[in-house]
mmCIF file of C-alpha atoms in Angstrom:
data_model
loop_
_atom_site.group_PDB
_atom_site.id
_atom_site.type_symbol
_atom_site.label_atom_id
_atom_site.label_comp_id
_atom_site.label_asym_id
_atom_site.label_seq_id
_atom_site.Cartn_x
_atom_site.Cartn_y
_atom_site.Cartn_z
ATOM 1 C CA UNK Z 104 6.415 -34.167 -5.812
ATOM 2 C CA UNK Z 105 6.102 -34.496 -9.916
ATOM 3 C CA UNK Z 106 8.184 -37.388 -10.074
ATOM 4 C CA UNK Z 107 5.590 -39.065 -11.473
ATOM 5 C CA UNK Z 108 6.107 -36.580 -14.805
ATOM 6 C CA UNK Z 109 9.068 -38.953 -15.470
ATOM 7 C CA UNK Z 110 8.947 -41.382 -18.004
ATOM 8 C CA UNK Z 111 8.569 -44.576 -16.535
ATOM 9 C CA UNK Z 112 8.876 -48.382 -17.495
ATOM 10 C CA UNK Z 113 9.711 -51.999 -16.511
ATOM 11 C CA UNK Z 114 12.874 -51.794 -17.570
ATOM 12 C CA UNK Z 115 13.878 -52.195 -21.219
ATOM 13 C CA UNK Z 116 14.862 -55.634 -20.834
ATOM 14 C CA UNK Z 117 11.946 -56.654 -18.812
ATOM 15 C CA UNK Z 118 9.761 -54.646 -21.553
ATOM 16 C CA UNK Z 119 11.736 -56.500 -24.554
ATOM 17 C CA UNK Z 120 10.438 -60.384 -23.375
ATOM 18 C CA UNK Z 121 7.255 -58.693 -22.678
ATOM 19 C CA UNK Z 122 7.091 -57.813 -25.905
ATOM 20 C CA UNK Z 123 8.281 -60.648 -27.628
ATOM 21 C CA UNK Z 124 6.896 -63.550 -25.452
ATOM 22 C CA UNK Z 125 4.363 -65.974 -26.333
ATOM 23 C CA UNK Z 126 2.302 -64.461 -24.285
ATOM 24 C CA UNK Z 127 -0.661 -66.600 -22.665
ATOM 25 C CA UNK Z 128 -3.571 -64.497 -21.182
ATOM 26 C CA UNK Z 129 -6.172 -66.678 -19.024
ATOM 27 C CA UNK Z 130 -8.955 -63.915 -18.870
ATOM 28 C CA UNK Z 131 -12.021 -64.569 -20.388
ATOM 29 C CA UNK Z 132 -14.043 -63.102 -23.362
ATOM 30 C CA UNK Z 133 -14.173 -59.619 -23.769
ATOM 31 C CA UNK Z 134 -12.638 -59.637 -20.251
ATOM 32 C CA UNK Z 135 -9.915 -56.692 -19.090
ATOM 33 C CA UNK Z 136 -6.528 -58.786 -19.176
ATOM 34 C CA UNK Z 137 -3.206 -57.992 -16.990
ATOM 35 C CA UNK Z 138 -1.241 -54.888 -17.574
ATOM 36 C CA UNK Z 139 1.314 -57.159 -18.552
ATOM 37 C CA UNK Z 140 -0.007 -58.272 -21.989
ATOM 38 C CA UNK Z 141 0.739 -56.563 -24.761
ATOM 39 C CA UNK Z 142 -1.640 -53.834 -25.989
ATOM 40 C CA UNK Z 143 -2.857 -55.676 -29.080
ATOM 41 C CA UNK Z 144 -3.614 -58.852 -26.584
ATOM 42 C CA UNK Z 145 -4.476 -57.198 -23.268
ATOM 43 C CA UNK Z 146 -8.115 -56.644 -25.112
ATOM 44 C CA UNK Z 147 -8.416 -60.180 -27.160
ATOM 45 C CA UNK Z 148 -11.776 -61.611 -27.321
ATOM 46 C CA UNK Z 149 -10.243 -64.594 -27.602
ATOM 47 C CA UNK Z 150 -8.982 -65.182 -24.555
ATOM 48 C CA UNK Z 151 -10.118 -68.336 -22.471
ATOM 49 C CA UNK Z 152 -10.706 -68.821 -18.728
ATOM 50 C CA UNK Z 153 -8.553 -71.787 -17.197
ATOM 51 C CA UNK Z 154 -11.147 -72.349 -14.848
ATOM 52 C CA UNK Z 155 -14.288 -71.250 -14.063
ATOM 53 C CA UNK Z 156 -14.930 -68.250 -11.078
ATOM 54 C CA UNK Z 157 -15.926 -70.804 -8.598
ATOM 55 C CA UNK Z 158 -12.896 -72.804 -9.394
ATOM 56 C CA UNK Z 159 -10.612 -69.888 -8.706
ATOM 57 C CA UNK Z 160 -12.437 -69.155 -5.572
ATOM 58 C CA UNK Z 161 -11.761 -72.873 -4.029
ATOM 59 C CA UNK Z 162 -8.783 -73.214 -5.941
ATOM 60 C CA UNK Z 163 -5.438 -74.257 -3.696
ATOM 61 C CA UNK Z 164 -3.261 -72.894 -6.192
ATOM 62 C CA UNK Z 165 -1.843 -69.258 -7.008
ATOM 63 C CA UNK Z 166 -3.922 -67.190 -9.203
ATOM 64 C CA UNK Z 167 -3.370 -67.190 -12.681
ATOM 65 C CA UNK Z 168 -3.046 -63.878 -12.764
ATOM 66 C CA UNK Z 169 -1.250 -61.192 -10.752
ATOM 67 C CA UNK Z 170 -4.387 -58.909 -10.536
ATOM 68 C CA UNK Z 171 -6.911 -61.563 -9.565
ATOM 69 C CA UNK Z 172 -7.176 -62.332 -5.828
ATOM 70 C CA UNK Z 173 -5.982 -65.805 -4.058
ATOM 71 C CA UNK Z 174 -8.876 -68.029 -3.221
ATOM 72 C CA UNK Z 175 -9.843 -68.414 0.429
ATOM 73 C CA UNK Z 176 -8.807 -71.919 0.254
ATOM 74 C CA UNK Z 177 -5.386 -70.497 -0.615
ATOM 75 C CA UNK Z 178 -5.564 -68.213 1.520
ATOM 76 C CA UNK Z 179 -5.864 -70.465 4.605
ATOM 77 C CA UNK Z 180 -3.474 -73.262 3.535
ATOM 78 C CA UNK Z 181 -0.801 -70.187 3.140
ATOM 79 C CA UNK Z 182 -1.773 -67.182 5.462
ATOM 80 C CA UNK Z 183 -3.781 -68.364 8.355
ATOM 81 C CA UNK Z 184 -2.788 -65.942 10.378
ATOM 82 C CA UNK Z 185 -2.928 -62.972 8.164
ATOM 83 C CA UNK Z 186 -6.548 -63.953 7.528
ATOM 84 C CA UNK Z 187 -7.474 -64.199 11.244
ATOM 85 C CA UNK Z 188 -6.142 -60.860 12.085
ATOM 86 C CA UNK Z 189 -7.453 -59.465 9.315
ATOM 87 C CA UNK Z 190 -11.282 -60.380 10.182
ATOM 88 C CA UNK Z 191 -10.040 -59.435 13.912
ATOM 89 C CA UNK Z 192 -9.706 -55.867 12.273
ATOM 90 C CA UNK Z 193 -12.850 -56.001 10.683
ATOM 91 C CA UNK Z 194 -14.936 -57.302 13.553
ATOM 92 C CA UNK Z 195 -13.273 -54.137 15.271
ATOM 93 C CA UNK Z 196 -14.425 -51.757 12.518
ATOM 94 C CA UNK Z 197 -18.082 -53.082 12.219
ATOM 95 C CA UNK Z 198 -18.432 -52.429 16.269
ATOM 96 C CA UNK Z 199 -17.285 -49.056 16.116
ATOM 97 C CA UNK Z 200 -19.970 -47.875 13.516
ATOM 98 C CA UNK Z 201 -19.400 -45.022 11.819
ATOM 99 C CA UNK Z 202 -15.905 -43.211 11.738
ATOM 100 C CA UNK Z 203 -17.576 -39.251 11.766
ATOM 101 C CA UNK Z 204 -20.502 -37.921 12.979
ATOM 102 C CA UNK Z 205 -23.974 -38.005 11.064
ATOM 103 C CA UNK Z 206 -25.983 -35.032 10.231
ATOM 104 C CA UNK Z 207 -29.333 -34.685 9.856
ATOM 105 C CA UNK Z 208 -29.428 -33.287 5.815
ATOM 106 C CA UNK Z 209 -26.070 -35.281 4.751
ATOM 107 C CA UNK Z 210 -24.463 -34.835 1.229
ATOM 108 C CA UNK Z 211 -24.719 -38.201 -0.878
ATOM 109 C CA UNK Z 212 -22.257 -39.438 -2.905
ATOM 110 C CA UNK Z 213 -22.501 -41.924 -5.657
ATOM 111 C CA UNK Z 214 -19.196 -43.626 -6.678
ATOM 112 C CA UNK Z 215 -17.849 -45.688 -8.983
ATOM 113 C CA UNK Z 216 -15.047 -46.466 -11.085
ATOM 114 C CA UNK Z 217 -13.458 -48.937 -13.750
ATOM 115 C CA UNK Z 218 -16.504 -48.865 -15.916
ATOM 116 C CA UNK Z 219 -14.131 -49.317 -19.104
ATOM 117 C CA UNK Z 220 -16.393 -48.184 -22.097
ATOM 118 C CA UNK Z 221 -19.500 -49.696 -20.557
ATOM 119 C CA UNK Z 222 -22.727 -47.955 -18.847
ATOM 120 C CA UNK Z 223 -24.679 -49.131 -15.571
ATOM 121 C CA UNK Z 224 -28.410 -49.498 -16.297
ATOM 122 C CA UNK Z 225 -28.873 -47.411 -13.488
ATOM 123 C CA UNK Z 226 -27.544 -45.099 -10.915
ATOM 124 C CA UNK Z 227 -28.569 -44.348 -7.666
ATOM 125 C CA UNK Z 228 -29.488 -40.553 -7.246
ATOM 126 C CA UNK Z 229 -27.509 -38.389 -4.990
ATOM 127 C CA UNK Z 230 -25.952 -34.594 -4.765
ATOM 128 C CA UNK Z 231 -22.418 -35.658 -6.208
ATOM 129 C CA UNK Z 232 -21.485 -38.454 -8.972
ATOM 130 C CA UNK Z 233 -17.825 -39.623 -8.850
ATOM 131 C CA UNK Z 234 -16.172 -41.773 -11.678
ATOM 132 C CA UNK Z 235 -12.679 -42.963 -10.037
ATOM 133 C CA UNK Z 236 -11.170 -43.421 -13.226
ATOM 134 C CA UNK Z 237 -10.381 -46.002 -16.009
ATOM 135 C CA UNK Z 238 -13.629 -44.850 -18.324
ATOM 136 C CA UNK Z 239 -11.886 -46.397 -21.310
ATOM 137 C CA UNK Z 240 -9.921 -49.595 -22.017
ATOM 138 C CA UNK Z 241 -7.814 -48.331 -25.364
ATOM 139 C CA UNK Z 242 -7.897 -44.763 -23.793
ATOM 140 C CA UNK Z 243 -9.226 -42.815 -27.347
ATOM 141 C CA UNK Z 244 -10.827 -39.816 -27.343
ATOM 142 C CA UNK Z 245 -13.830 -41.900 -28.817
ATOM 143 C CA UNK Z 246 -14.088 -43.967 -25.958
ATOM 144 C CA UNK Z 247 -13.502 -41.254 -23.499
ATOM 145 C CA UNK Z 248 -16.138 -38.956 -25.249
ATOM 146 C CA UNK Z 249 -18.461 -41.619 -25.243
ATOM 147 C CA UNK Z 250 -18.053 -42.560 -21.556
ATOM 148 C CA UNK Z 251 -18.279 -38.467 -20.593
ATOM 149 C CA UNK Z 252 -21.495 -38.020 -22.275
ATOM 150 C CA UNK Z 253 -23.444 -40.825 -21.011
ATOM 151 C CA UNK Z 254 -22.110 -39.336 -17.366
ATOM 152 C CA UNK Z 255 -22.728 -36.005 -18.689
ATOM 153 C CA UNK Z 256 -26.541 -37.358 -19.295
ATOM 154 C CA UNK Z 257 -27.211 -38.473 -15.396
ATOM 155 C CA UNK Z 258 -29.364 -36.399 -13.026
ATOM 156 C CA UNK Z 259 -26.748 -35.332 -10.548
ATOM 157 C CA UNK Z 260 -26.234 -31.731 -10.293
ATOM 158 C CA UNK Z 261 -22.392 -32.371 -9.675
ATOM 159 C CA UNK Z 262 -19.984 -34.895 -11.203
ATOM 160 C CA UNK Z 263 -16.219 -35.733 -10.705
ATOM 161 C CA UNK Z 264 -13.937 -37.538 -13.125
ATOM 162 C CA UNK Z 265 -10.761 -38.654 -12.539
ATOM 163 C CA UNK Z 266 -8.422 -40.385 -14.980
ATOM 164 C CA UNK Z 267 -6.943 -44.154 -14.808
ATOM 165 C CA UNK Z 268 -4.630 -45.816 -16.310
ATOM 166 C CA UNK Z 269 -6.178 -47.039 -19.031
ATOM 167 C CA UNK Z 270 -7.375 -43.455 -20.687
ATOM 168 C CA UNK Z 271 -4.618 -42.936 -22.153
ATOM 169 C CA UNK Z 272 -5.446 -39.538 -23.596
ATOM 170 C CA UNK Z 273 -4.695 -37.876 -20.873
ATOM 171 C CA UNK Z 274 -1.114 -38.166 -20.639
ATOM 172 C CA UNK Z 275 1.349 -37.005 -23.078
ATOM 173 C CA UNK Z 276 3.026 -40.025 -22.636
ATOM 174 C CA UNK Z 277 0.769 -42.264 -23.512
ATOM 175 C CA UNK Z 278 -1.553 -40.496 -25.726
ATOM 176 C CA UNK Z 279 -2.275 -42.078 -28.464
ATOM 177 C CA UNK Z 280 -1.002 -40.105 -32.023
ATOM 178 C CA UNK Z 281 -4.225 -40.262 -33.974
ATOM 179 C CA UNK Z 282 -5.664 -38.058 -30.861
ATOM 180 C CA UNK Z 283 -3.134 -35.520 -30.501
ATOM 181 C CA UNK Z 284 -4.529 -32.586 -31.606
ATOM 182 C CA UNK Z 285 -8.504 -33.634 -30.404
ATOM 183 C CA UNK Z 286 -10.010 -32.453 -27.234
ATOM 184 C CA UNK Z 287 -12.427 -34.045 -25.239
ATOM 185 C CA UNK Z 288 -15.677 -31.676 -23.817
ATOM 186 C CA UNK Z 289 -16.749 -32.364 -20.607
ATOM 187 C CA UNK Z 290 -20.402 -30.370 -20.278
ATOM 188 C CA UNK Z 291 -21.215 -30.282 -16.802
ATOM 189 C CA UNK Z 292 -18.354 -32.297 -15.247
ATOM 190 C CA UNK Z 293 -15.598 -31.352 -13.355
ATOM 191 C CA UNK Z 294 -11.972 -33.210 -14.354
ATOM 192 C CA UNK Z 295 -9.570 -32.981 -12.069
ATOM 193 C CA UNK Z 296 -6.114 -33.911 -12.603
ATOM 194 C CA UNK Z 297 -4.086 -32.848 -9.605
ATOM 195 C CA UNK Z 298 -6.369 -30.582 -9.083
ATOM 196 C CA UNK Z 299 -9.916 -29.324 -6.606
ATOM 197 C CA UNK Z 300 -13.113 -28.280 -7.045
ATOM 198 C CA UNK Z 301 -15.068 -26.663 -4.133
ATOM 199 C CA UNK Z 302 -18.703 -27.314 -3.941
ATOM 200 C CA UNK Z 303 -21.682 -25.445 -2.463
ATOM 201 C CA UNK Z 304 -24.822 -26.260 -0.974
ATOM 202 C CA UNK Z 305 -27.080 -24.489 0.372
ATOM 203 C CA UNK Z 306 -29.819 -25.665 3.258
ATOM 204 C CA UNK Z 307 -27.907 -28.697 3.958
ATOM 205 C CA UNK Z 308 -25.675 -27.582 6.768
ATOM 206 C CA UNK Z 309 -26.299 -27.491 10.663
ATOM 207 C CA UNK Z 310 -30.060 -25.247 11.192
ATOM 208 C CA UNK Z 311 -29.742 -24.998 7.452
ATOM 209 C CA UNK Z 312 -26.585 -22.728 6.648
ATOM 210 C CA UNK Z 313 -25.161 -24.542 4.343
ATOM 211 C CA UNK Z 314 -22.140 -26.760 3.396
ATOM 212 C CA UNK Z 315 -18.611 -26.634 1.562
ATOM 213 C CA UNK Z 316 -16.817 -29.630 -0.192
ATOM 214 C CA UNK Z 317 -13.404 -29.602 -0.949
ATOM 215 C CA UNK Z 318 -12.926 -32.569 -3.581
ATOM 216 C CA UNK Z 319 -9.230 -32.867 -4.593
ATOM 217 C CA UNK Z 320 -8.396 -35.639 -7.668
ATOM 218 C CA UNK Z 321 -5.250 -37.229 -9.060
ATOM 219 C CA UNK Z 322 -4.867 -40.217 -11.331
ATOM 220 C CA UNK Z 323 -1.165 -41.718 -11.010
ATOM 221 C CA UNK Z 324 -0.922 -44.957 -9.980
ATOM 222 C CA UNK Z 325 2.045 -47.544 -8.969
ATOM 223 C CA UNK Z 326 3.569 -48.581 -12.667
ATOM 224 C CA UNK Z 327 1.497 -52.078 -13.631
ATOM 225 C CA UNK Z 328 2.197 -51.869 -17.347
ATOM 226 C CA UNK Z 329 3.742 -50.817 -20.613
ATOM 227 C CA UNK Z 330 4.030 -47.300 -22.287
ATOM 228 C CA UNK Z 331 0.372 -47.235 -23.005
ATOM 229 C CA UNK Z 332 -0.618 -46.870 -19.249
ATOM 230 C CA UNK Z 333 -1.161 -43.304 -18.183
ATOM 231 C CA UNK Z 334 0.056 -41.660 -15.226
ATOM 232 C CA UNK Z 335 2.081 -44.291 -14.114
ATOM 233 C CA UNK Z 336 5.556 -44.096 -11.524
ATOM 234 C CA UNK Z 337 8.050 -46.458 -10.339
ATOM 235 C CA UNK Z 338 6.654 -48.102 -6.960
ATOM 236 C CA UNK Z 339 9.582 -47.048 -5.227
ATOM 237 C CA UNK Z 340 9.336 -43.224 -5.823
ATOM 238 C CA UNK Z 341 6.942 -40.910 -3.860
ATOM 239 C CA UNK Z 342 4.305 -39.550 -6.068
ATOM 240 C CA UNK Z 343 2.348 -38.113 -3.477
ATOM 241 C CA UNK Z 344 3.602 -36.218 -0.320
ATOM 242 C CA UNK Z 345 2.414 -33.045 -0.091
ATOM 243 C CA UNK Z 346 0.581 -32.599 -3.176
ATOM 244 C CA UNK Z 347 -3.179 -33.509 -1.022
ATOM 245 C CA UNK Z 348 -4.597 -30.053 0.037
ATOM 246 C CA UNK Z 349 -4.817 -29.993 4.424
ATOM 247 C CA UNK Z 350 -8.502 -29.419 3.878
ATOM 248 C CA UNK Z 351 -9.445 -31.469 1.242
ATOM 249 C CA UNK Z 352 -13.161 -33.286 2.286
ATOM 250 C CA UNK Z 353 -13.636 -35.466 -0.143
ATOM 251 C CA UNK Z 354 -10.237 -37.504 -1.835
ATOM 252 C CA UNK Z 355 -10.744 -39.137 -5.333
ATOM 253 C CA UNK Z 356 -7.359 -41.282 -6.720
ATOM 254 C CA UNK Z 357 -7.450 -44.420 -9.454
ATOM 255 C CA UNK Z 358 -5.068 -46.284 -7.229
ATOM 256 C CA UNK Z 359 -6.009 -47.560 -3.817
ATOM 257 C CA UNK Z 360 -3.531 -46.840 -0.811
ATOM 258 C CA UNK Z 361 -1.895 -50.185 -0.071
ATOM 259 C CA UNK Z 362 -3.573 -52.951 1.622
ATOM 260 C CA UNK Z 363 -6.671 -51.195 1.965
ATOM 261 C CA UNK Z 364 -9.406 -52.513 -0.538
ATOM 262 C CA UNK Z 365 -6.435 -53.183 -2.474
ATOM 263 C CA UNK Z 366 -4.914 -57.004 -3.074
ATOM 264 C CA UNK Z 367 -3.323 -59.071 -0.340
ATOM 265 C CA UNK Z 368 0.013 -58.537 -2.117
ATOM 266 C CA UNK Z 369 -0.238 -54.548 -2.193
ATOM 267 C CA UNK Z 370 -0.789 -53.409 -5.447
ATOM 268 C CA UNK Z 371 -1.867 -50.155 -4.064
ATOM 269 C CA UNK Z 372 0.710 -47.116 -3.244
ATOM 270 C CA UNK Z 373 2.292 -46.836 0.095
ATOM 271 C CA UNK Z 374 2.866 -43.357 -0.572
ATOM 272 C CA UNK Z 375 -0.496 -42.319 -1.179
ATOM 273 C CA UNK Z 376 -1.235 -44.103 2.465
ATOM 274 C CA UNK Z 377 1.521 -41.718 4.364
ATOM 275 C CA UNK Z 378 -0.238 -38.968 2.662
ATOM 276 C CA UNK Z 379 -4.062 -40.074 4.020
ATOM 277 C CA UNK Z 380 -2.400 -40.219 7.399
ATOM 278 C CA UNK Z 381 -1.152 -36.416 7.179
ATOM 279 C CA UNK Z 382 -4.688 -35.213 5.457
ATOM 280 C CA UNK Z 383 -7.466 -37.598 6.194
ATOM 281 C CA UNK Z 384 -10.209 -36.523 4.465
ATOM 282 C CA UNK Z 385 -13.975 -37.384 5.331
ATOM 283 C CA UNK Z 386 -14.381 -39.664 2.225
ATOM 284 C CA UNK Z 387 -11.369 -41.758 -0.273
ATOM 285 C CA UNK Z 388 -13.006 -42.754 -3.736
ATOM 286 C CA UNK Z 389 -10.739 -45.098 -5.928
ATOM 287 C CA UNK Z 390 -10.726 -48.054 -8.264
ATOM 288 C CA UNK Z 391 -8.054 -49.599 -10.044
ATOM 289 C CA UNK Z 392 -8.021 -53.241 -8.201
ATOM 290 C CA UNK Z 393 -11.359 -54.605 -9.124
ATOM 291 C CA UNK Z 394 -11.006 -57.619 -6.835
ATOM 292 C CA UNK Z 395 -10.921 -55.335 -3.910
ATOM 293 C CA UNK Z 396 -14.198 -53.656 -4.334
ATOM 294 C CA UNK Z 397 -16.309 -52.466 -1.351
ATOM 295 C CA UNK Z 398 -15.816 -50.079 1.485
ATOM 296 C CA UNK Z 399 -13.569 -49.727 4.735
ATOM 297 C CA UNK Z 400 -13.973 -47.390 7.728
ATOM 298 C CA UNK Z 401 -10.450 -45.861 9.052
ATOM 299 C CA UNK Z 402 -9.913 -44.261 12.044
ATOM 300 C CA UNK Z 403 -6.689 -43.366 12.435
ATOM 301 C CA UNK Z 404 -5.574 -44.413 15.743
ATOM 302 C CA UNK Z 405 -3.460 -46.788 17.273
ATOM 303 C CA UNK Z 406 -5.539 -49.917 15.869
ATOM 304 C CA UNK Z 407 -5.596 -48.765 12.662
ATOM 305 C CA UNK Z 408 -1.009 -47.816 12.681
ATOM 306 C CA UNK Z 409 -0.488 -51.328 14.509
ATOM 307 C CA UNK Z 410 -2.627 -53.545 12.001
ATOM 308 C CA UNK Z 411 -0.968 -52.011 9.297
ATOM 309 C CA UNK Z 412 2.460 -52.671 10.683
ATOM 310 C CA UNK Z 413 1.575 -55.897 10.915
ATOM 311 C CA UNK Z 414 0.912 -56.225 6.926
ATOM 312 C CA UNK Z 415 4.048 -55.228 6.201
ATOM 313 C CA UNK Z 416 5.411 -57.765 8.271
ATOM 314 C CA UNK Z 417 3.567 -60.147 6.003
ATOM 315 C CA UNK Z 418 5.957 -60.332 3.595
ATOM 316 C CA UNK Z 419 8.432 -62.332 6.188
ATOM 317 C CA UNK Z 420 5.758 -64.847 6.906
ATOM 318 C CA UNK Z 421 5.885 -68.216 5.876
ATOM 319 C CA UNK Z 422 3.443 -71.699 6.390
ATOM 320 C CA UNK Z 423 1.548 -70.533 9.349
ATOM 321 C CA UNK Z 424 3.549 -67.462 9.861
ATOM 322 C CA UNK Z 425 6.891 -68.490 9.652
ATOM 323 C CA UNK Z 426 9.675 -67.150 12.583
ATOM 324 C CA UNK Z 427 7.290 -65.068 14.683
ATOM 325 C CA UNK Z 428 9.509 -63.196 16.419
ATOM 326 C CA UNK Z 429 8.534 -60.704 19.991
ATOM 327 C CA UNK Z 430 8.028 -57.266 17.571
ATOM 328 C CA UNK Z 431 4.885 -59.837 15.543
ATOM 329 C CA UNK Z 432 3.246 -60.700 19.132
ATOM 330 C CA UNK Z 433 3.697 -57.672 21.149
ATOM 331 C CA UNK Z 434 1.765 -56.206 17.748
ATOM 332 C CA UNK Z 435 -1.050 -58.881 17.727
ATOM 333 C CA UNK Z 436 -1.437 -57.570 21.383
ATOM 334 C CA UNK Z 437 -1.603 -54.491 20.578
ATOM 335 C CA UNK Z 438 -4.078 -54.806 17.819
ATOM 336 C CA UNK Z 439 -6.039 -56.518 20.591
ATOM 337 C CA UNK Z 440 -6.302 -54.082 23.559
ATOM 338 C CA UNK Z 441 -6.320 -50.817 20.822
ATOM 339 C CA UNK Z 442 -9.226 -52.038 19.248
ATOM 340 C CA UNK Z 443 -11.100 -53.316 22.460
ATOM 341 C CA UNK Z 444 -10.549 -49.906 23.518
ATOM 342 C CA UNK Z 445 -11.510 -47.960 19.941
ATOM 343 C CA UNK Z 446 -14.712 -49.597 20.630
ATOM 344 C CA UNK Z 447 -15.199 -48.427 24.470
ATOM 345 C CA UNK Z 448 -14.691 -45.174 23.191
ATOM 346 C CA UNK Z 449 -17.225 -45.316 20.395
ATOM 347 C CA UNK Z 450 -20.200 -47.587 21.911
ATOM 348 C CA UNK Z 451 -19.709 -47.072 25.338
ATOM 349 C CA UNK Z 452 -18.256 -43.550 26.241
ATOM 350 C CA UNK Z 453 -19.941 -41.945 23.327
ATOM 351 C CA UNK Z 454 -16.948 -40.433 21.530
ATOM 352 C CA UNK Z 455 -17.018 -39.757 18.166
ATOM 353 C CA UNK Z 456 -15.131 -40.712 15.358
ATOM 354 C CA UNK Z 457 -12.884 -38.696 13.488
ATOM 355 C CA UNK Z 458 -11.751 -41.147 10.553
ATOM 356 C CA UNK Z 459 -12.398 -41.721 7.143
ATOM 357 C CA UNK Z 460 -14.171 -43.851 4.275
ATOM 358 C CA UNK Z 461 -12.683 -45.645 2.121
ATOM 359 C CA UNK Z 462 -14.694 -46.864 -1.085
ATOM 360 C CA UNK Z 463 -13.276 -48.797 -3.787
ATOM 361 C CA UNK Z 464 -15.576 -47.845 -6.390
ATOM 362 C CA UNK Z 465 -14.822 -50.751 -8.992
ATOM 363 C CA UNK Z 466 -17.991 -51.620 -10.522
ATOM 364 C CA UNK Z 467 -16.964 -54.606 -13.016
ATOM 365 C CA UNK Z 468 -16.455 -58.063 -11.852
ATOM 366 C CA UNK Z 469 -12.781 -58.775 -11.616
ATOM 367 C CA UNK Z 470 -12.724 -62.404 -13.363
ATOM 368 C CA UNK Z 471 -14.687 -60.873 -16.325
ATOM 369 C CA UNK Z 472 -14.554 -57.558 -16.829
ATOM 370 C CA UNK Z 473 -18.420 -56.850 -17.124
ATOM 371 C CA UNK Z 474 -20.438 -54.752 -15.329
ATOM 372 C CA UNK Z 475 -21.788 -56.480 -12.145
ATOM 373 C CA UNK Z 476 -22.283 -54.169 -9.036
ATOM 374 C CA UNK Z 477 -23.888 -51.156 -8.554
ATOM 375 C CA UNK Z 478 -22.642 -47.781 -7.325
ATOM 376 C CA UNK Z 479 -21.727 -47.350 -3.600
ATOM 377 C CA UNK Z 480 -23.571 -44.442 -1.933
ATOM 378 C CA UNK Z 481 -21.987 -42.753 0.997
ATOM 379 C CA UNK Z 482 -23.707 -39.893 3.350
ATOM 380 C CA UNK Z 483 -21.573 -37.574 4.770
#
């Protein structure tokens, strides 16, 4: 706990060629650039696409980038067998439904994230509105501000804002000086940074008694960048454990927990996944990876612990897997017979779940940076 509060970098030599590299960004215009560029060419509107998106969808070759996505063409020539078990999960998830019960007046949620000094042309209407972070791509107060009062401005009667790592205001560390001594005012929204907000409403409860949210937000994220990222800690320290309140509902982060809506390399925090396992909350809301957009039931169960042992593995696999030794197939058997059985107990014994949603609430497209999807809506 709060060893995120340390100053944290690449490295000062890894900083220094940063720094001083020719550095050759293959985003394209206007488009949000690696973490890795410097800050006065992470933004450039001058940057060119090598390809276009549909190339880098077919494409055999390893993304240009670290924070775009292998094609499915790579993916099968390199990982056919972490892309089989992966749908195998999937297909598991989509039988079991719904990982908690559904009421009959549920609370919506409206989530998104990563809108980076742009607006949606519309929102869906709900109860709560939750922005998962990065409103800004500079991180200035002016960007911030403008980003809080178009939120500020939307019908919901609640709204949630957590930090990312690009508004830099935020955190000492990474403020920048011309903003030190301005403020930003929020209006009607609650910021949370490490922090909860409990939320009433009335009528909406079982024979109308009424409900209580817990929402608990943090911002820090896995370091992917220079000294102008916010909230950032080294990968290999634990930023999270303990810190989640036991009875928090409702979980909004910027980064996603690893390998779920995250990247197929992990770019998400393996920290912040031991902690979901110890709290599981009804709902996770986060952003960060744009490329892994969308939403993921967990149920927290035998399926769930053996497929993600087997993504750890997947950084021993080689061509088709590689040496699969007896741990890799007694897991792959496992995954098999605990997920037949996760859906006996759902569709045909009638249990019900007891898991969680995850939403990755990115709402730009991640080869562009524009605005493309809409906010997710959850009922819970």
């Amino acid at each position: 706990m709060g060893l995120w509060r340390e100053a944290v970098g690449r490295g000062k030599a890894q900083e220094e060629v940063i720094r001083k590299a020719s550095f050759i960004c293959t985003a394209p215009p206007n488009a949000l650039c690696s973490c890795e560029a410097p800050p006065a060419k992470r933004l450039s509107k001058s940057c060119q696409l090598s390809s276009t998106s549909i190339m880098l969808n077919l494409s055999p070759w390893p993304p240009s980038s670290p924070f775009f996505p292998p094609s499915i063409v790579r993916t099968l020539l390199t990982s056919p067998l972490s892309l089989s078990l992966g749908l195998l999960h999937r297909l598991f998830l989509l039988l079991r439904g719904s990982p908690y019960p559904q009421l009959s007046s549920p609370i919506r949620l409206v989530c998104i994230s990563d809108t980076h000094t742009q607006t949606l042309p519309s929102v869906s209407s709900g109860d709560i509105l939750i922005h998962a972070g990065d409103l800004a791509n500079t991180g200035t107060v002016s960007e911030i501000q403008s980003q809080v009062d178009w939120l500020a401005s939307l019908p919901h009667k609640h709204k949630i804002v957590v930090a990312g790592n690009h508004d830099s205001y935020f955190d000492p560390r990474s403020r920048p000086p011309s903003d030190s001594d301005k403020t930003i005012e929020w209006g009607n929204i609650h910021y949370l940074q490490h922090s909860s907000v409990v939320l009433k409403f009335r009528g909406q409860g079982e024979g109308g008694a009424g409900r209580i949210l817990n929402i608990y937000g943090a911002p820090q994220i896995p370091a992917c960048g220079g000294d102008e990222m916010a909230f950032q800690y080294k990968r290999e320290e634990d930023a999270w454990s303990g810190t989640v309140p036991a009875d928090t509902d409702v979980l909004v982060t910027h980064t996603p927990p690893r390998w779920h809506l995250d990247l197929p390399r992990g770019m998400g925090c393996d920290f912040l996944l031991k902690e979901l396992w110890r709290v599981r909350p009804r709902v996770h809301v986060f952003g960060h990876v744009h490329a892994g957009r969308g939403r993921e039931a967990v149920f927290w169960d035998e399926e769930q612990k053996t497929y993600e042992r087997l993504k750890r593995r997947e950084g021993r696999w080689v061509f088709w897997g590689g040496s699969l030794g007896m741990g890799w197939c007694l897991d792959v058997l496992k995954l098999l017979v605990f997920g037949a059985l996760g859906v006996l107990w759902t569709r045909v014994w009638g249990a019900e779940g007891q898991g969680t949603v995850m939403i990755n609430a990115a709402v730009v497209e991640w080869s562009t940076g524009k605005i493309k999807y809409k906010a997710q809506v959850v009922d819970i």
